[in-house]
Short mmCIF file of C-alpha atoms in Angstrom, two decimals:
data_model
loop_
_atom_site.label_atom_id
_atom_site.label_comp_id
_atom_site.label_asym_id
_atom_site.label_seq_id
_atom_site.Cartn_x
_atom_site.Cartn_y
_atom_site.Cartn_z
CA MET A 2 224.26 40.52 -1.80
CA ARG A 3 221.80 37.78 -0.93
CA ASN A 4 221.44 39.15 2.61
CA THR A 5 220.87 42.68 1.25
CA ASN A 6 218.00 41.47 -0.97
CA ARG A 7 216.47 39.60 1.95
CA LEU A 8 216.55 42.71 4.16
CA ARG A 9 215.04 44.81 1.37
CA SER A 10 212.16 42.30 1.01
CA ILE A 11 211.49 42.37 4.75
CA PHE A 12 211.56 46.17 4.77
CA LEU A 13 209.02 46.42 1.90
CA THR A 14 206.68 43.99 3.63
CA PHE A 15 206.92 46.03 6.82
CA GLU A 16 206.18 49.24 4.89
CA GLN A 17 203.03 47.75 3.38
CA TRP A 18 201.85 46.57 6.78
CA LEU A 19 202.18 49.94 8.54
CA PRO A 20 200.53 53.22 7.48
CA ARG A 21 203.07 55.30 5.57
CA TRP A 22 202.85 58.30 7.92
CA SER A 23 203.52 56.07 10.94
CA LEU A 24 206.60 54.56 9.29
CA GLN A 25 208.07 57.94 8.35
CA HIS A 26 207.47 59.24 11.86
CA ARG A 27 209.32 56.30 13.43
CA LEU A 28 212.31 56.57 11.04
CA CYS A 29 212.73 60.36 11.22
CA CYS A 30 211.88 61.25 14.79
CA SER A 31 214.75 61.40 17.23
CA LYS A 32 212.51 60.55 20.21
CA PRO A 33 211.00 57.08 20.69
CA VAL A 34 207.21 56.97 20.01
CA SER A 35 204.82 54.20 21.07
CA VAL A 36 203.60 52.09 18.14
CA HIS A 37 200.14 51.69 19.69
CA SER A 38 199.49 55.29 20.79
CA ASN A 39 197.39 56.28 17.77
CA GLU A 40 195.53 52.98 17.74
CA GLU A 41 194.67 53.38 21.42
CA SER A 42 193.39 56.89 20.73
CA ARG A 43 191.12 55.67 17.98
CA ALA A 44 189.89 52.80 20.15
CA GLU A 45 189.02 55.18 23.01
CA LYS A 46 187.14 57.46 20.62
CA PHE A 47 185.17 54.50 19.26
CA LYS A 48 184.30 53.31 22.79
CA THR A 49 183.02 56.79 23.65
CA GLN A 50 180.77 56.82 20.57
CA ILE A 51 179.35 53.41 21.45
CA ALA A 52 178.71 54.39 25.08
CA THR A 53 176.82 57.57 24.17
CA GLY A 54 174.88 56.17 21.19
CA PRO A 55 171.48 54.40 21.10
CA ARG A 56 171.25 51.04 22.85
CA PHE A 57 169.23 47.94 22.04
CA HIS A 58 166.24 48.97 24.18
CA ASP A 59 166.04 52.26 22.22
CA PHE A 60 165.02 50.25 19.16
CA VAL A 61 162.72 47.71 20.85
CA LYS A 62 159.96 49.43 22.84
CA GLY A 63 159.38 47.78 26.19
CA ALA A 64 162.40 45.45 25.84
CA SER A 65 163.59 44.06 29.16
CA ILE A 66 167.00 45.14 30.41
CA ASN A 67 169.48 42.69 31.92
CA LYS A 68 169.20 42.84 35.70
CA LEU A 69 172.99 42.70 36.03
CA GLN A 70 173.30 46.06 34.30
CA PRO A 71 172.83 49.35 36.19
CA VAL A 72 169.17 50.28 36.62
CA ILE A 73 168.07 52.93 34.10
CA THR A 74 165.29 55.09 35.48
CA ASP A 75 162.36 56.66 33.64
CA ASP A 76 164.10 60.01 34.01
CA LEU A 77 166.82 58.82 31.65
CA ILE A 78 164.68 56.94 29.14
CA ASP A 79 161.22 57.85 27.85
CA THR A 80 159.81 54.68 26.27
CA ASP A 81 157.45 56.73 24.11
CA LYS A 82 160.36 58.44 22.35
CA HIS A 83 162.97 57.09 19.98
CA ALA A 84 166.59 57.97 20.75
CA TYR A 85 167.60 57.69 17.10
CA LEU A 86 165.24 60.54 16.10
CA PRO A 87 165.54 64.24 16.99
CA GLU A 88 163.61 65.27 20.10
CA ASP A 89 160.88 67.15 18.21
CA SER A 90 160.87 64.90 15.13
CA GLU A 91 157.36 63.52 15.73
CA SER A 92 155.83 66.98 15.88
CA GLY A 93 153.50 67.83 13.04
CA ASN A 94 154.77 71.42 12.90
CA SER A 95 151.36 72.51 11.59
CA ARG A 96 151.64 70.25 8.53
CA THR A 97 148.25 69.59 6.96
CA VAL A 98 146.87 66.08 6.60
CA CYS A 99 143.99 64.93 4.41
CA PHE A 100 142.18 61.64 5.07
CA GLU A 101 140.35 59.67 2.39
CA THR A 102 138.24 56.86 3.86
CA TYR A 103 137.08 53.79 1.92
CA GLY A 104 134.99 50.79 3.00
CA CYS A 105 133.05 50.02 6.16
CA GLN A 106 132.03 52.04 9.20
CA MET A 107 135.00 50.60 11.10
CA ASN A 108 137.27 52.48 8.70
CA VAL A 109 135.36 55.67 9.47
CA ASN A 110 136.05 55.10 13.15
CA ASP A 111 139.72 54.27 12.42
CA THR A 112 140.03 57.59 10.62
CA GLU A 113 138.78 59.38 13.72
CA ILE A 114 141.30 57.49 15.89
CA ALA A 115 144.23 58.23 13.56
CA TRP A 116 143.26 61.90 13.40
CA SER A 117 143.03 62.10 17.21
CA ILE A 118 146.61 60.80 17.47
CA LEU A 119 148.00 63.17 14.82
CA GLN A 120 146.08 66.19 16.12
CA LYS A 121 147.81 65.87 19.49
CA LYS A 122 151.17 65.99 17.68
CA GLY A 123 150.39 69.34 16.05
CA TYR A 124 149.03 68.32 12.64
CA GLN A 125 146.27 70.35 11.00
CA ARG A 126 143.43 68.75 9.01
CA THR A 127 142.22 69.73 5.57
CA SER A 128 139.66 68.31 3.17
CA ASP A 129 141.49 69.73 0.13
CA VAL A 130 144.02 67.23 -1.23
CA ALA A 131 145.74 69.95 -3.27
CA GLU A 132 146.62 71.80 -0.05
CA ALA A 133 147.67 68.75 2.00
CA ASP A 134 151.23 67.98 3.04
CA VAL A 135 150.19 64.42 3.91
CA VAL A 136 147.46 62.31 2.27
CA LEU A 137 146.40 59.17 4.17
CA LEU A 138 144.10 56.59 2.56
CA VAL A 139 142.17 54.43 5.06
CA THR A 140 141.60 51.35 2.95
CA CYS A 141 139.34 48.33 2.57
CA SER A 142 140.48 44.90 1.40
CA ILE A 143 137.23 42.94 1.53
CA ARG A 144 136.85 42.72 -2.27
CA GLU A 145 139.17 43.02 -5.25
CA LYS A 146 137.26 46.02 -6.62
CA ALA A 147 137.90 47.94 -3.39
CA GLU A 148 141.66 47.37 -3.74
CA GLN A 149 141.67 48.35 -7.42
CA THR A 150 140.03 51.65 -6.46
CA ILE A 151 142.97 52.36 -4.15
CA TRP A 152 145.59 51.47 -6.78
CA ASN A 153 143.95 53.89 -9.22
CA ARG A 154 143.81 56.62 -6.58
CA LEU A 155 147.48 56.10 -5.70
CA ARG A 156 148.50 56.72 -9.30
CA GLN A 157 146.51 59.96 -9.34
CA LEU A 158 148.13 61.11 -6.10
CA THR A 159 151.60 60.18 -7.34
CA ALA A 160 151.13 62.36 -10.42
CA MET A 161 150.04 65.21 -8.14
CA LYS A 162 153.07 64.56 -5.91
CA LYS A 163 155.48 64.83 -8.84
CA ARG A 164 153.99 68.18 -9.86
CA ARG A 165 154.32 69.43 -6.28
CA LEU A 166 158.05 68.70 -6.22
CA LYS A 167 158.65 71.77 -8.41
CA THR A 168 156.67 74.22 -6.30
CA ARG A 169 156.71 73.42 -2.56
CA VAL A 170 157.35 70.85 0.18
CA PRO A 171 156.82 67.33 -1.26
CA MET A 172 153.53 65.60 -0.59
CA LYS A 173 153.72 62.41 1.49
CA ILE A 174 151.32 59.57 0.71
CA GLY A 175 150.29 56.85 3.16
CA VAL A 176 148.04 53.79 3.10
CA LEU A 177 146.38 52.71 6.36
CA GLY A 178 144.12 49.84 7.33
CA CYS A 179 143.29 46.45 5.83
CA MET A 180 144.95 46.84 2.44
CA ALA A 181 148.18 47.92 4.12
CA GLU A 182 148.05 44.78 6.26
CA ARG A 183 147.25 42.40 3.40
CA LEU A 184 149.67 43.60 0.72
CA LYS A 185 152.50 45.00 2.88
CA SER A 186 155.72 44.99 0.81
CA GLU A 187 153.88 44.97 -2.52
CA LEU A 188 152.49 48.42 -1.74
CA LEU A 189 155.95 49.75 -0.89
CA GLU A 190 157.73 48.20 -3.87
CA ARG A 191 155.19 48.48 -6.69
CA GLU A 192 155.93 51.63 -8.67
CA LYS A 193 157.33 53.24 -5.47
CA LEU A 194 154.04 54.98 -4.82
CA LEU A 195 154.07 55.17 -1.03
CA ASP A 196 155.91 56.90 1.80
CA VAL A 197 154.03 55.44 4.79
CA LEU A 198 152.32 52.11 5.45
CA ALA A 199 150.40 51.43 8.70
CA GLY A 200 148.21 48.47 9.62
CA PRO A 201 145.02 48.72 11.73
CA ASP A 202 146.94 48.20 14.99
CA ALA A 203 149.75 50.69 14.22
CA TYR A 204 148.01 54.07 14.31
CA ARG A 205 149.81 55.07 17.51
CA ASP A 206 153.04 54.85 15.50
CA LEU A 207 151.86 57.27 12.79
CA PRO A 208 153.80 60.33 14.12
CA ARG A 209 157.09 58.39 14.00
CA LEU A 210 156.34 56.88 10.58
CA LEU A 211 155.58 60.32 9.16
CA SER A 212 158.77 61.69 10.72
CA VAL A 213 160.81 59.02 8.94
CA ALA A 214 158.94 59.74 5.70
CA HIS A 215 159.66 63.47 5.96
CA GLY A 216 163.32 62.50 6.25
CA GLY A 217 163.13 60.95 2.79
CA GLN A 218 162.68 57.26 3.67
CA GLN A 219 159.76 54.85 3.32
CA ALA A 220 158.29 53.86 6.69
CA SER A 221 156.14 50.84 7.56
CA ASN A 222 154.50 49.23 10.59
CA VAL A 223 152.04 46.40 9.94
CA LEU A 224 152.39 44.47 13.20
CA LEU A 225 149.10 43.06 14.50
CA SER A 226 148.35 43.08 18.21
CA LEU A 227 146.52 40.74 20.57
CA GLU A 228 145.65 43.63 22.88
CA GLU A 229 145.28 46.92 20.96
CA THR A 230 141.77 48.40 21.18
CA TYR A 231 142.68 52.15 21.31
CA ALA A 232 140.63 52.28 24.51
CA ASP A 233 142.49 55.37 25.77
CA VAL A 234 142.27 57.25 22.44
CA MET A 235 139.19 59.44 22.23
CA PRO A 236 138.22 59.61 18.53
CA VAL A 237 137.66 63.03 16.99
CA HIS A 238 134.20 62.59 15.49
CA HIS A 239 134.04 64.34 12.13
CA SER A 240 130.34 63.96 11.26
CA PRO A 241 129.18 67.09 9.40
CA GLN A 242 125.77 67.07 11.11
CA GLY A 243 127.05 65.98 14.51
CA TYR A 244 123.88 64.04 15.30
CA SER A 245 125.27 60.51 14.89
CA ALA A 246 128.55 58.81 15.78
CA PHE A 247 130.27 55.42 15.58
CA VAL A 248 131.76 53.86 18.72
CA SER A 249 134.15 50.95 18.32
CA ILE A 250 133.65 48.30 21.03
CA MET A 251 135.86 45.48 19.73
CA ARG A 252 138.39 44.70 16.99
CA GLY A 253 139.33 41.64 14.97
CA CYS A 254 137.47 38.39 14.41
CA ASP A 255 137.92 34.71 15.34
CA ASN A 256 135.23 33.20 13.08
CA MET A 257 137.53 32.26 10.18
CA CYS A 258 134.82 32.13 7.52
CA SER A 259 136.54 30.67 4.47
CA TYR A 260 135.81 33.66 2.20
CA CYS A 261 136.78 36.42 4.64
CA ILE A 262 140.08 38.32 4.90
CA VAL A 263 139.24 40.13 8.17
CA PRO A 264 141.04 37.78 10.63
CA PHE A 265 144.22 38.24 8.58
CA THR A 266 144.00 42.02 8.17
CA ARG A 267 142.60 42.98 11.59
CA GLY A 268 143.85 40.12 13.74
CA ARG A 269 142.33 38.13 16.56
CA GLU A 270 139.22 39.23 18.38
CA ARG A 271 139.65 41.49 21.44
CA SER A 272 137.13 43.70 23.24
CA ARG A 273 137.48 47.23 24.51
CA PRO A 274 136.94 47.72 28.27
CA VAL A 275 133.34 48.62 29.07
CA SER A 276 134.38 51.63 31.18
CA SER A 277 136.03 53.40 28.22
CA ILE A 278 133.01 52.72 25.98
CA LEU A 279 130.60 54.18 28.52
CA GLU A 280 132.83 57.22 28.96
CA GLU A 281 132.84 57.90 25.22
CA VAL A 282 129.05 57.50 24.95
CA HIS A 283 128.61 59.90 27.93
CA ILE A 284 130.76 62.51 26.14
CA LEU A 285 128.79 62.10 22.91
CA SER A 286 125.52 62.51 24.78
CA GLU A 287 126.78 65.76 26.34
CA GLN A 288 127.75 66.96 22.85
CA GLY A 289 124.16 66.48 21.66
CA VAL A 290 124.67 63.31 19.59
CA LYS A 291 121.30 61.63 19.08
CA GLU A 292 122.33 58.27 17.62
CA VAL A 293 125.27 55.97 18.41
CA THR A 294 126.22 52.87 16.43
CA LEU A 295 128.34 50.29 18.26
CA LEU A 296 130.96 48.84 15.91
CA GLY A 297 132.87 45.61 15.60
CA GLN A 298 133.76 42.97 13.01
CA ASN A 299 131.67 40.58 15.11
CA VAL A 300 130.06 43.15 17.36
CA ASN A 301 127.72 40.91 19.33
CA SER A 302 130.49 38.51 20.41
CA TYR A 303 131.77 41.31 22.67
CA ARG A 304 133.35 40.04 25.90
CA ASP A 305 135.14 42.29 28.41
CA THR A 306 137.42 40.50 30.88
CA SER A 307 139.48 43.58 31.76
CA GLU A 308 138.29 43.58 35.36
CA GLU A 309 138.57 40.56 37.60
CA GLN A 310 135.04 40.79 39.00
CA PHE A 311 133.63 40.29 35.50
CA CYS A 312 135.29 36.89 35.09
CA SER A 313 133.36 33.66 35.63
CA SER A 314 133.53 30.06 34.48
CA GLU A 315 130.32 30.22 32.43
CA PRO A 316 130.77 30.17 28.63
CA GLY A 317 128.87 32.62 26.45
CA GLN A 318 125.50 31.60 25.03
CA LEU A 319 124.98 31.08 21.31
CA SER A 320 121.83 31.11 19.22
CA ARG A 321 120.12 27.71 19.15
CA GLY A 322 121.49 25.43 16.44
CA PHE A 323 124.67 27.52 15.94
CA ARG A 324 128.28 26.62 16.67
CA THR A 325 131.73 28.19 16.42
CA VAL A 326 134.94 26.96 14.81
CA TYR A 327 136.82 28.07 17.93
CA ARG A 328 136.46 27.04 21.57
CA ALA A 329 133.88 29.12 23.46
CA ARG A 330 135.51 31.46 25.97
CA PRO A 331 134.23 31.69 29.54
CA GLY A 332 133.55 34.77 31.64
CA GLY A 333 133.48 38.48 31.10
CA LEU A 334 130.78 41.05 30.44
CA ARG A 335 128.89 39.97 27.35
CA PHE A 336 127.20 42.02 24.63
CA ALA A 337 123.85 42.01 26.44
CA ASP A 338 125.51 43.57 29.52
CA LEU A 339 127.15 46.30 27.44
CA LEU A 340 123.97 47.04 25.47
CA ASP A 341 122.06 47.33 28.73
CA ARG A 342 124.50 49.87 30.21
CA VAL A 343 124.86 51.93 27.04
CA SER A 344 121.10 52.23 26.58
CA LEU A 345 120.70 53.62 30.13
CA ILE A 346 123.10 56.56 29.59
CA ASP A 347 120.65 58.68 27.62
CA PRO A 348 117.06 57.45 27.06
CA ASP A 349 116.71 59.91 24.17
CA MET A 350 119.79 58.58 22.33
CA ARG A 351 119.10 55.88 19.72
CA ILE A 352 121.38 52.81 19.90
CA ARG A 353 122.32 50.65 16.91
CA PHE A 354 125.05 48.04 16.36
CA THR A 355 126.86 46.47 13.40
CA SER A 356 128.05 44.09 12.12
CA PRO A 357 126.78 41.10 14.11
CA HIS A 358 127.02 37.36 13.50
CA PRO A 359 123.79 35.29 13.69
CA LYS A 360 125.37 32.88 16.18
CA ASP A 361 125.49 35.55 18.93
CA PHE A 362 121.78 36.31 19.34
CA PRO A 363 120.70 34.51 22.52
CA ASP A 364 117.24 35.34 23.87
CA GLU A 365 118.63 37.76 26.50
CA VAL A 366 119.90 40.08 23.73
CA LEU A 367 116.60 39.92 21.86
CA GLN A 368 114.57 40.58 25.03
CA LEU A 369 116.71 43.64 25.82
CA ILE A 370 116.16 45.06 22.32
CA LYS A 371 112.41 44.56 22.79
CA GLU A 372 112.29 46.21 26.24
CA ARG A 373 114.46 49.29 25.66
CA ALA A 374 112.70 51.97 23.65
CA ASN A 375 115.94 53.63 22.53
CA ILE A 376 117.49 50.45 21.09
CA CYS A 377 116.44 50.45 17.44
CA LYS A 378 114.24 47.54 16.40
CA GLN A 379 116.48 46.77 13.47
CA ILE A 380 118.83 43.79 13.22
CA HIS A 381 121.41 43.02 10.59
CA LEU A 382 121.46 39.25 10.13
CA PRO A 383 124.06 38.21 7.50
CA ALA A 384 122.99 34.94 5.89
CA GLN A 385 125.52 34.86 2.98
CA SER A 386 123.71 31.90 1.39
CA GLY A 387 120.43 29.98 1.58
CA SER A 388 122.08 26.62 0.87
CA SER A 389 123.30 24.47 3.78
CA THR A 390 125.92 22.96 1.49
CA VAL A 391 127.40 26.36 0.62
CA LEU A 392 127.13 27.54 4.24
CA GLN A 393 129.21 24.54 5.29
CA ALA A 394 131.83 25.37 2.64
CA MET A 395 131.84 28.96 3.93
CA ARG A 396 132.42 27.67 7.51
CA ARG A 397 129.54 29.77 8.80
CA GLY A 398 128.64 27.43 11.66
CA TYR A 399 124.93 27.02 10.88
CA SER A 400 122.50 25.46 8.41
CA ARG A 401 119.61 27.00 6.48
CA GLU A 402 117.19 25.46 8.96
CA ALA A 403 118.98 26.93 12.01
CA TYR A 404 119.04 30.36 10.38
CA LEU A 405 115.29 30.28 9.64
CA GLU A 406 114.59 29.15 13.21
CA LEU A 407 116.54 32.18 14.48
CA VAL A 408 114.55 34.49 12.17
CA ASP A 409 111.27 33.08 13.52
CA ASN A 410 112.51 33.56 17.10
CA ILE A 411 113.50 37.18 16.43
CA LYS A 412 110.16 38.02 14.84
CA ARG A 413 108.31 36.35 17.74
CA ILE A 414 110.21 38.25 20.47
CA ILE A 415 110.42 41.61 18.60
CA PRO A 416 107.21 42.12 16.60
CA GLY A 417 107.65 44.45 13.63
CA VAL A 418 111.44 44.10 13.65
CA SER A 419 113.32 45.31 10.55
CA LEU A 420 115.78 42.77 9.14
CA SER A 421 118.69 43.27 6.74
CA SER A 422 121.22 40.78 5.42
CA ASP A 423 124.32 40.11 3.29
CA PHE A 424 124.51 37.57 0.46
CA ILE A 425 127.35 36.24 -1.69
CA SER A 426 126.51 34.81 -5.09
CA GLY A 427 128.82 32.55 -7.09
CA PHE A 428 130.83 31.13 -4.18
CA CYS A 429 133.28 28.32 -4.96
CA GLY A 430 131.39 25.14 -5.89
CA GLU A 431 127.96 26.81 -5.80
CA THR A 432 125.42 25.21 -8.17
CA GLU A 433 122.27 26.57 -9.77
CA GLU A 434 120.24 24.68 -7.16
CA ASP A 435 122.23 26.36 -4.36
CA HIS A 436 121.55 29.75 -5.94
CA LEU A 437 117.81 29.04 -6.13
CA GLN A 438 117.81 28.14 -2.42
CA THR A 439 119.29 31.56 -1.65
CA LEU A 440 116.53 33.25 -3.66
CA SER A 441 113.88 31.22 -1.82
CA LEU A 442 115.40 32.26 1.54
CA ILE A 443 115.17 35.93 0.57
CA ARG A 444 111.50 35.50 -0.38
CA GLU A 445 110.70 33.57 2.81
CA VAL A 446 112.33 36.01 5.26
CA ARG A 447 111.20 39.15 3.39
CA TYR A 448 114.14 41.37 4.39
CA ASN A 449 113.73 45.13 4.52
CA VAL A 450 117.25 45.69 3.12
CA GLY A 451 119.67 43.37 1.35
CA PHE A 452 123.34 43.73 0.36
CA LEU A 453 124.16 41.37 -2.49
CA PHE A 454 127.66 40.77 -3.91
CA ALA A 455 129.26 38.55 -6.51
CA TYR A 456 132.00 36.42 -4.97
CA SER A 457 135.39 38.06 -5.40
CA MET A 458 138.21 35.63 -6.22
CA ARG A 459 141.33 36.29 -4.13
CA LYS A 460 144.81 34.92 -3.77
CA VAL A 461 144.90 32.26 -1.06
CA ARG A 462 147.81 32.36 1.36
CA SER A 463 149.30 29.34 3.10
CA THR A 464 148.28 30.78 6.49
CA GLN A 465 144.64 30.87 5.37
CA LEU A 466 144.78 27.26 4.21
CA MET A 467 146.24 26.29 7.57
CA TYR A 468 143.33 27.94 9.40
CA TRP A 469 140.71 26.43 7.12
CA LYS A 470 141.82 22.83 7.72
#
């Protein structure tokens, strides 16, 4: 009896271990069957699925492949496509997109770049939000008020999106630019307002992000680049008159002024190759454009080292009495070289540039502006404050005295020049005496135009503190 109970216990354990259908088959079938036959079949099926599915390099663009593996040719893999998406998934399929642009001229140019990329994928553009399948907000993050404007607009668009769910294809909402880069996950998580998030260096990825969004998922790419200048993307200029255009010549900033978010939302400074800039200006001239504005966060620190013959060991020249918080870089075509070549393309085309930094106005730039009739005799010269103490706290790299010396030099070389400037009032630690010094600077220089702002308090990130030290 004891042996019978022991056998019954072993049998029950064996039954729990094997699938029931396998056990019945072994007990009832008169022919012997291999225990591992079904397992081997499942294993082979799984191996086949793995072999034919996406590999690691399908998810990481440009990833290197182990040299020991068989060489995979370009015929088998297109690095511009994603194996985990359908072949035509990035096509716009005539969907309509509406852009809303906020902030500086650089955002206007970014809108034209993003539209150029989407247009080639088959998207159509509309100015009517009510008719748009996709609404993309190109955002500014320079001040808190600018961000609050976007939050309010997102709530309006979300209400419109909810109404659209009952009538037609759902509206997709995306945030591009500086605010996308600064807030990242907060934009995706807060009230679930967004479908797409793309930083300033991720516009090439917009077709894929929108494809993922149309599949019902949120999509985001906020990676900054050390190289992206969109040099090979010809912007679709959308000026209603067609007589003026913006041309981006560089992106990012290395100055690290203590109040500025730009280095953290647009990345490190890099310049667009001079050949692509000249090509774009040539095309605009042929289209009848009469005025071109060269754009950059620090436009006059332009330096093109894309071709070896432009490189030299000489560092760039700064305005007298000015310094940088970063090490001066040697070589390359400087801003004066670019301005010279652009101005020669069409003598009847007016040339402007913005936004410069006072440190990058050596005499050669000022002499060129004086000599060329089509370079406008107008210079934007952001002072930010008239107090040397506040300027030091702002990490501007100059004193009040150095700034006034530069103003005198500009007026001497370019008689009748028009000057404009930016000022921040109420900066951290600023006293009444500091404020009065700013007012006296405005009276002394006698600017033609001034842009004055109250200091906007912002959250300080640990990365910013690290850079400021």
